[in-house]
mmCIF file with all atom_site columns, C-alpha atoms in Angstrom:
data_model
loop_
_atom_site.group_PDB
_atom_site.id
_atom_site.type_symbol
_atom_site.label_atom_id
_atom_site.label_alt_id
_atom_site.label_comp_id
_atom_site.label_asym_id
_atom_site.label_entity_id
_atom_site.label_seq_id
_atom_site.pdbx_PDB_ins_code
_atom_site.Cartn_x
_atom_site.Cartn_y
_atom_site.Cartn_z
_atom_site.occupancy
_atom_site.B_iso_or_equiv
_atom_site.pdbx_formal_charge
_atom_site.auth_seq_id
_atom_site.auth_comp_id
_atom_site.auth_asym_id
_atom_site.auth_atom_id
_atom_site.pdbx_PDB_model_num
ATOM 1   C CA . LYS R 1 1   ? 139.320 244.646 -34.641 1.00 49.00 ? 524 LYS R CA 1
ATOM 2   C CA . ASN R 1 2   ? 138.679 247.341 -37.265 1.00 51.00 ? 525 ASN R CA 1
ATOM 3   C CA . THR R 1 3   ? 135.102 246.120 -37.751 1.00 52.00 ? 526 THR R CA 1
ATOM 4   C CA . LEU R 1 4   ? 134.457 246.271 -34.006 1.00 50.00 ? 527 LEU R CA 1
ATOM 5   C CA . LYS R 1 5   ? 135.970 249.754 -33.771 1.00 55.00 ? 528 LYS R CA 1
ATOM 6   C CA . SER R 1 6   ? 133.885 250.886 -36.756 1.00 64.00 ? 529 SER R CA 1
ATOM 7   C CA . SER R 1 7   ? 130.645 249.575 -35.222 1.00 68.00 ? 530 SER R CA 1
ATOM 8   C CA . ARG R 1 8   ? 131.466 251.244 -31.887 1.00 76.00 ? 531 ARG R CA 1
ATOM 9   C CA . LYS R 1 9   ? 132.149 254.538 -33.655 1.00 81.00 ? 532 LYS R CA 1
ATOM 10  C CA . ALA R 1 10  ? 128.807 254.260 -35.486 1.00 86.00 ? 533 ALA R CA 1
ATOM 11  C CA . TYR R 1 11  ? 127.079 253.523 -32.180 1.00 88.00 ? 534 TYR R CA 1
ATOM 12  C CA . LEU R 1 12  ? 128.630 256.579 -30.488 1.00 93.00 ? 535 LEU R CA 1
ATOM 13  C CA . SER R 1 13  ? 127.672 258.779 -33.444 1.00 93.00 ? 536 SER R CA 1
ATOM 14  C CA . HIS R 1 14  ? 124.064 257.715 -32.882 1.00 92.00 ? 537 HIS R CA 1
ATOM 15  C CA . ILE R 1 15  ? 124.203 258.923 -29.250 1.00 95.00 ? 538 ILE R CA 1
ATOM 16  C CA . TYR R 1 16  ? 126.419 261.971 -29.783 1.00 97.00 ? 539 TYR R CA 1
ATOM 17  C CA . ARG R 1 17  ? 125.145 264.083 -32.692 1.00 97.00 ? 540 ARG R CA 1
ATOM 18  C CA . PRO R 1 18  ? 126.156 267.502 -34.033 1.00 98.00 ? 541 PRO R CA 1
ATOM 19  C CA . GLU R 1 19  ? 122.675 268.911 -33.345 1.00 98.00 ? 542 GLU R CA 1
ATOM 20  C CA . ARG R 1 20  ? 123.137 267.938 -29.688 1.00 98.00 ? 543 ARG R CA 1
ATOM 21  C CA . PHE R 1 21  ? 126.371 269.932 -29.323 1.00 98.00 ? 544 PHE R CA 1
ATOM 22  C CA . PHE R 1 22  ? 126.174 273.480 -27.901 1.00 98.00 ? 545 PHE R CA 1
ATOM 23  C CA . THR R 1 23  ? 128.780 276.207 -27.413 1.00 97.00 ? 546 THR R CA 1
ATOM 24  C CA . GLU R 1 24  ? 126.680 279.267 -26.576 1.00 93.00 ? 547 GLU R CA 1
ATOM 25  C CA . ILE R 1 25  ? 125.202 278.186 -23.230 1.00 97.00 ? 548 ILE R CA 1
ATOM 26  C CA . LYS R 1 26  ? 125.611 280.691 -20.408 1.00 96.00 ? 549 LYS R CA 1
ATOM 27  C CA . GLY R 1 27  ? 124.811 280.642 -16.711 1.00 97.00 ? 550 GLY R CA 1
ATOM 28  C CA . THR R 1 28  ? 126.183 281.568 -13.314 1.00 97.00 ? 551 THR R CA 1
ATOM 29  C CA . SER R 1 29  ? 124.976 278.423 -11.508 1.00 97.00 ? 552 SER R CA 1
ATOM 30  C CA . LYS R 1 30  ? 124.490 274.786 -12.452 1.00 97.00 ? 553 LYS R CA 1
ATOM 31  C CA . GLU R 1 31  ? 120.710 275.283 -12.260 1.00 98.00 ? 554 GLU R CA 1
ATOM 32  C CA . GLU R 1 32  ? 120.834 278.228 -14.667 1.00 98.00 ? 555 GLU R CA 1
ATOM 33  C CA . VAL R 1 33  ? 123.157 276.327 -17.028 1.00 98.00 ? 556 VAL R CA 1
ATOM 34  C CA . LEU R 1 34  ? 120.850 273.295 -17.020 1.00 98.00 ? 557 LEU R CA 1
ATOM 35  C CA . GLU R 1 35  ? 117.769 275.444 -17.598 1.00 98.00 ? 558 GLU R CA 1
ATOM 36  C CA . ASN R 1 36  ? 119.439 277.332 -20.470 1.00 98.00 ? 559 ASN R CA 1
ATOM 37  C CA . LEU R 1 37  ? 120.702 274.084 -21.975 1.00 98.00 ? 560 LEU R CA 1
ATOM 38  C CA . CYS R 1 38  ? 117.221 272.530 -21.848 1.00 98.00 ? 561 CYS R CA 1
ATOM 39  C CA . ILE R 1 39  ? 115.763 275.643 -23.514 1.00 98.00 ? 562 ILE R CA 1
ATOM 40  C CA . ALA R 1 40  ? 118.381 275.377 -26.285 1.00 98.00 ? 563 ALA R CA 1
ATOM 41  C CA . ILE R 1 41  ? 117.716 271.645 -26.703 1.00 98.00 ? 564 ILE R CA 1
ATOM 42  C CA . GLY R 1 42  ? 113.972 272.325 -26.906 1.00 97.00 ? 565 GLY R CA 1
ATOM 43  C CA . LYS R 1 43  ? 114.578 274.530 -29.942 1.00 97.00 ? 566 LYS R CA 1
ATOM 44  C CA . ARG R 1 44  ? 116.153 271.555 -31.742 1.00 97.00 ? 567 ARG R CA 1
ATOM 45  C CA . GLU R 1 45  ? 114.182 268.543 -30.490 1.00 96.00 ? 568 GLU R CA 1
ATOM 46  C CA . LYS R 1 46  ? 111.435 267.631 -28.078 1.00 95.00 ? 569 LYS R CA 1
ATOM 47  C CA . LEU R 1 47  ? 112.435 266.732 -24.538 1.00 96.00 ? 570 LEU R CA 1
ATOM 48  C CA . PRO R 1 48  ? 110.208 264.492 -22.422 1.00 96.00 ? 571 PRO R CA 1
ATOM 49  C CA . GLU R 1 49  ? 107.821 266.276 -20.088 1.00 95.00 ? 572 GLU R CA 1
ATOM 50  C CA . GLY R 1 50  ? 109.475 266.949 -16.730 1.00 97.00 ? 573 GLY R CA 1
ATOM 51  C CA . PHE R 1 51  ? 113.006 266.424 -18.069 1.00 98.00 ? 574 PHE R CA 1
ATOM 52  C CA . LEU R 1 52  ? 114.615 269.484 -16.436 1.00 98.00 ? 575 LEU R CA 1
ATOM 53  C CA . GLU R 1 53  ? 112.803 268.824 -13.158 1.00 98.00 ? 576 GLU R CA 1
ATOM 54  C CA . SER R 1 54  ? 114.062 265.229 -13.151 1.00 98.00 ? 577 SER R CA 1
ATOM 55  C CA . VAL R 1 55  ? 117.644 266.400 -13.788 1.00 98.00 ? 578 VAL R CA 1
ATOM 56  C CA . LEU R 1 56  ? 117.395 268.917 -10.942 1.00 98.00 ? 579 LEU R CA 1
ATOM 57  C CA . ILE R 1 57  ? 116.055 266.210 -8.601  1.00 97.00 ? 580 ILE R CA 1
ATOM 58  C CA . ARG R 1 58  ? 119.056 264.031 -9.481  1.00 97.00 ? 581 ARG R CA 1
ATOM 59  C CA . GLU R 1 59  ? 121.427 266.963 -8.911  1.00 97.00 ? 582 GLU R CA 1
ATOM 60  C CA . GLY R 1 60  ? 120.020 267.226 -5.398  1.00 96.00 ? 583 GLY R CA 1
ATOM 61  C CA . LEU R 1 61  ? 120.847 263.588 -4.696  1.00 96.00 ? 584 LEU R CA 1
ATOM 62  C CA . GLY R 1 62  ? 124.591 263.702 -5.291  1.00 95.00 ? 585 GLY R CA 1
ATOM 63  C CA . GLN R 1 63  ? 127.568 264.980 -7.150  1.00 96.00 ? 586 GLN R CA 1
ATOM 64  C CA . THR R 1 64  ? 127.679 264.784 -10.966 1.00 97.00 ? 587 THR R CA 1
ATOM 65  C CA . ASP R 1 65  ? 130.898 266.765 -11.460 1.00 97.00 ? 588 ASP R CA 1
ATOM 66  C CA . PHE R 1 66  ? 134.095 264.746 -11.676 1.00 90.00 ? 589 PHE R CA 1
ATOM 67  C CA . GLY R 1 67  ? 137.049 267.092 -12.046 1.00 93.00 ? 590 GLY R CA 1
ATOM 68  C CA . ASN R 1 68  ? 138.688 267.901 -15.386 1.00 95.00 ? 591 ASN R CA 1
ATOM 69  C CA . HIS R 1 69  ? 136.066 270.690 -15.687 1.00 97.00 ? 592 HIS R CA 1
ATOM 70  C CA . VAL R 1 70  ? 133.344 268.181 -16.592 1.00 98.00 ? 593 VAL R CA 1
ATOM 71  C CA . ALA R 1 71  ? 129.923 267.225 -15.223 1.00 98.00 ? 594 ALA R CA 1
ATOM 72  C CA . MET R 1 72  ? 127.481 264.538 -16.334 1.00 98.00 ? 595 MET R CA 1
ATOM 73  C CA . PRO R 1 73  ? 124.028 265.483 -15.085 1.00 98.00 ? 596 PRO R CA 1
ATOM 74  C CA . HIS R 1 74  ? 121.119 263.191 -15.938 1.00 98.00 ? 597 HIS R CA 1
ATOM 75  C CA . PRO R 1 75  ? 117.481 262.630 -14.993 1.00 98.00 ? 598 PRO R CA 1
ATOM 76  C CA . HIS R 1 76  ? 116.799 260.660 -11.813 1.00 96.00 ? 599 HIS R CA 1
ATOM 77  C CA . LYS R 1 77  ? 114.691 258.178 -13.810 1.00 95.00 ? 600 LYS R CA 1
ATOM 78  C CA . LEU R 1 78  ? 114.497 256.850 -17.371 1.00 94.00 ? 601 LEU R CA 1
ATOM 79  C CA . LEU R 1 79  ? 112.423 259.160 -19.550 1.00 95.00 ? 602 LEU R CA 1
ATOM 80  C CA . GLU R 1 80  ? 113.260 258.224 -23.147 1.00 94.00 ? 603 GLU R CA 1
ATOM 81  C CA . GLU R 1 81  ? 113.393 255.202 -25.441 1.00 93.00 ? 604 GLU R CA 1
ATOM 82  C CA . GLU R 1 82  ? 116.871 255.897 -26.828 1.00 93.00 ? 605 GLU R CA 1
ATOM 83  C CA . THR R 1 83  ? 120.070 256.926 -25.081 1.00 94.00 ? 606 THR R CA 1
ATOM 84  C CA . LYS R 1 84  ? 121.279 260.397 -26.058 1.00 96.00 ? 607 LYS R CA 1
ATOM 85  C CA . VAL R 1 85  ? 123.751 262.933 -24.778 1.00 97.00 ? 608 VAL R CA 1
ATOM 86  C CA . PHE R 1 86  ? 123.615 266.705 -25.112 1.00 98.00 ? 609 PHE R CA 1
ATOM 87  C CA . VAL R 1 87  ? 127.045 268.294 -24.771 1.00 98.00 ? 610 VAL R CA 1
ATOM 88  C CA . ALA R 1 88  ? 127.527 271.935 -23.842 1.00 98.00 ? 611 ALA R CA 1
ATOM 89  C CA . VAL R 1 89  ? 130.904 273.622 -23.748 1.00 98.00 ? 612 VAL R CA 1
ATOM 90  C CA . LEU R 1 90  ? 130.146 276.658 -21.607 1.00 97.00 ? 613 LEU R CA 1
ATOM 91  C CA . LYS R 1 91  ? 131.340 280.137 -22.423 1.00 92.00 ? 614 LYS R CA 1
ATOM 92  C CA . GLN R 1 92  ? 132.517 280.540 -18.825 1.00 95.00 ? 615 GLN R CA 1
ATOM 93  C CA . PRO R 1 93  ? 133.211 277.922 -16.155 1.00 97.00 ? 616 PRO R CA 1
ATOM 94  C CA . VAL R 1 94  ? 130.598 277.451 -13.419 1.00 98.00 ? 617 VAL R CA 1
ATOM 95  C CA . PHE R 1 95  ? 131.052 276.036 -9.929  1.00 98.00 ? 618 PHE R CA 1
ATOM 96  C CA . TRP R 1 96  ? 128.953 272.846 -9.900  1.00 98.00 ? 619 TRP R CA 1
ATOM 97  C CA . THR R 1 97  ? 128.959 270.860 -6.656  1.00 96.00 ? 620 THR R CA 1
ATOM 98  C CA . LYS R 1 98  ? 132.619 270.399 -5.768  1.00 96.00 ? 621 LYS R CA 1
ATOM 99  C CA . ASN R 1 99  ? 134.409 271.437 -8.966  1.00 97.00 ? 622 ASN R CA 1
ATOM 100 C CA . THR R 1 100 ? 134.444 274.112 -11.610 1.00 98.00 ? 623 THR R CA 1
ATOM 101 C CA . VAL R 1 101 ? 132.750 272.854 -14.790 1.00 98.00 ? 624 VAL R CA 1
ATOM 102 C CA . GLN R 1 102 ? 132.947 274.035 -18.373 1.00 98.00 ? 625 GLN R CA 1
ATOM 103 C CA . ALA R 1 103 ? 131.957 270.865 -20.279 1.00 98.00 ? 626 ALA R CA 1
ATOM 104 C CA . VAL R 1 104 ? 128.495 269.472 -19.510 1.00 98.00 ? 627 VAL R CA 1
ATOM 105 C CA . PHE R 1 105 ? 127.477 266.017 -20.756 1.00 98.00 ? 628 PHE R CA 1
ATOM 106 C CA . LEU R 1 106 ? 123.701 265.979 -20.143 1.00 98.00 ? 629 LEU R CA 1
ATOM 107 C CA . ALA R 1 107 ? 122.885 262.289 -20.518 1.00 97.00 ? 630 ALA R CA 1
ATOM 108 C CA . SER R 1 108 ? 119.493 260.713 -20.973 1.00 96.00 ? 631 SER R CA 1
ATOM 109 C CA . ILE R 1 109 ? 119.795 256.942 -20.778 1.00 94.00 ? 632 ILE R CA 1
ATOM 110 C CA . GLY R 1 110 ? 117.131 255.150 -22.777 1.00 93.00 ? 633 GLY R CA 1
ATOM 111 C CA . ASN R 1 111 ? 114.849 252.470 -21.399 1.00 90.00 ? 634 ASN R CA 1
ATOM 112 C CA . ARG R 1 112 ? 115.286 250.250 -24.484 1.00 85.00 ? 635 ARG R CA 1
ATOM 113 C CA . GLN R 1 113 ? 117.526 247.174 -24.039 1.00 79.00 ? 636 GLN R CA 1
ATOM 114 C CA . ASP R 1 114 ? 120.886 248.092 -25.533 1.00 82.00 ? 637 ASP R CA 1
ATOM 115 C CA . GLU R 1 115 ? 123.791 245.663 -25.562 1.00 84.00 ? 638 GLU R CA 1
ATOM 116 C CA . CYS R 1 116 ? 126.175 248.441 -26.687 1.00 84.00 ? 639 CYS R CA 1
ATOM 117 C CA . LEU R 1 117 ? 125.477 250.647 -23.649 1.00 90.00 ? 640 LEU R CA 1
ATOM 118 C CA . PRO R 1 118 ? 128.612 249.455 -21.807 1.00 90.00 ? 641 PRO R CA 1
ATOM 119 C CA . HIS R 1 119 ? 130.689 250.804 -24.725 1.00 89.00 ? 642 HIS R CA 1
ATOM 120 C CA . PHE R 1 120 ? 128.972 254.184 -24.319 1.00 93.00 ? 643 PHE R CA 1
ATOM 121 C CA . TYR R 1 121 ? 129.867 254.271 -20.618 1.00 94.00 ? 644 TYR R CA 1
ATOM 122 C CA . GLU R 1 122 ? 133.446 253.158 -21.276 1.00 94.00 ? 645 GLU R CA 1
ATOM 123 C CA . ALA R 1 123 ? 134.125 255.678 -24.062 1.00 94.00 ? 646 ALA R CA 1
ATOM 124 C CA . THR R 1 124 ? 132.420 258.533 -22.213 1.00 96.00 ? 647 THR R CA 1
ATOM 125 C CA . ALA R 1 125 ? 134.204 257.850 -18.921 1.00 96.00 ? 648 ALA R CA 1
ATOM 126 C CA . ARG R 1 126 ? 137.556 257.594 -20.701 1.00 95.00 ? 649 ARG R CA 1
ATOM 127 C CA . ALA R 1 127 ? 136.928 260.906 -22.496 1.00 96.00 ? 650 ALA R CA 1
ATOM 128 C CA . MET R 1 128 ? 135.834 262.706 -19.324 1.00 96.00 ? 651 MET R CA 1
ATOM 129 C CA . GLN R 1 129 ? 138.864 261.403 -17.399 1.00 96.00 ? 652 GLN R CA 1
ATOM 130 C CA . SER R 1 130 ? 141.254 262.719 -20.039 1.00 96.00 ? 653 SER R CA 1
ATOM 131 C CA . ARG R 1 131 ? 142.535 266.060 -18.778 1.00 96.00 ? 654 ARG R CA 1
ATOM 132 C CA . GLU R 1 132 ? 144.182 266.685 -22.138 1.00 97.00 ? 655 GLU R CA 1
ATOM 133 C CA . GLY R 1 133 ? 141.000 265.756 -24.011 1.00 97.00 ? 656 GLY R CA 1
ATOM 134 C CA . MET R 1 134 ? 138.731 267.982 -21.917 1.00 97.00 ? 657 MET R CA 1
ATOM 135 C CA . GLU R 1 135 ? 141.153 270.912 -22.159 1.00 97.00 ? 658 GLU R CA 1
ATOM 136 C CA . ARG R 1 136 ? 141.193 270.491 -25.941 1.00 97.00 ? 659 ARG R CA 1
ATOM 137 C CA . LEU R 1 137 ? 137.380 270.321 -26.114 1.00 98.00 ? 660 LEU R CA 1
ATOM 138 C CA . ILE R 1 138 ? 137.004 273.447 -23.968 1.00 98.00 ? 661 ILE R CA 1
ATOM 139 C CA . LYS R 1 139 ? 139.570 275.340 -26.041 1.00 97.00 ? 662 LYS R CA 1
ATOM 140 C CA . GLU R 1 140 ? 138.452 274.282 -29.539 1.00 98.00 ? 663 GLU R CA 1
ATOM 141 C CA . LYS R 1 141 ? 134.690 273.858 -28.862 1.00 98.00 ? 664 LYS R CA 1
ATOM 142 C CA . THR R 1 142 ? 133.933 271.637 -31.876 1.00 98.00 ? 665 THR R CA 1
ATOM 143 C CA . PHE R 1 143 ? 131.892 268.489 -32.359 1.00 98.00 ? 666 PHE R CA 1
ATOM 144 C CA . LYS R 1 144 ? 134.780 266.957 -34.305 1.00 97.00 ? 667 LYS R CA 1
ATOM 145 C CA . VAL R 1 145 ? 137.079 267.307 -31.275 1.00 97.00 ? 668 VAL R CA 1
ATOM 146 C CA . LEU R 1 146 ? 134.414 265.678 -29.081 1.00 97.00 ? 669 LEU R CA 1
ATOM 147 C CA . MET R 1 147 ? 134.197 262.685 -31.417 1.00 96.00 ? 670 MET R CA 1
ATOM 148 C CA . ASP R 1 148 ? 138.002 262.443 -31.648 1.00 95.00 ? 671 ASP R CA 1
ATOM 149 C CA . ILE R 1 149 ? 138.225 262.299 -27.853 1.00 96.00 ? 672 ILE R CA 1
ATOM 150 C CA . LEU R 1 150 ? 135.462 259.666 -27.635 1.00 95.00 ? 673 LEU R CA 1
ATOM 151 C CA . ASP R 1 151 ? 137.136 257.597 -30.355 1.00 89.00 ? 674 ASP R CA 1
ATOM 152 C CA . LYS R 1 152 ? 140.506 257.325 -28.560 1.00 81.00 ? 675 LYS R CA 1
ATOM 153 C CA . GLY R 1 153 ? 141.497 253.848 -27.440 1.00 46.00 ? 676 GLY R CA 1
#
């Protein structure tokens, strides 16, 4: 059980990385937040061409905010080899589609076969559904808190 938990933790730390965690993103709309987040990401690593446009297309197709002050926007098609998530804890909450959001999990699911992907979905969904966890992340704004929340269970 400990070995399995250790391998899952290592897997999550490959998807969620400190350099993909942001606390200075501002915006008054989801579009402005996403644009500012993509600009900040671009200063740290290269995004695929058309990434922001693909995310905005997906936003137009349906809701990506889920309550608990969290949204999980993502491109409308696969654009990268590896799965990665960029997390932004916003300075101020923003009305998204139906809810106010302050924690943004910008996911880019990779097109490479990945047998651990279900664990990513499970851990991420559990973290986003935790009111206590999201409140703690928004208050403390640290990568360590994010990983603690993802590691629960």
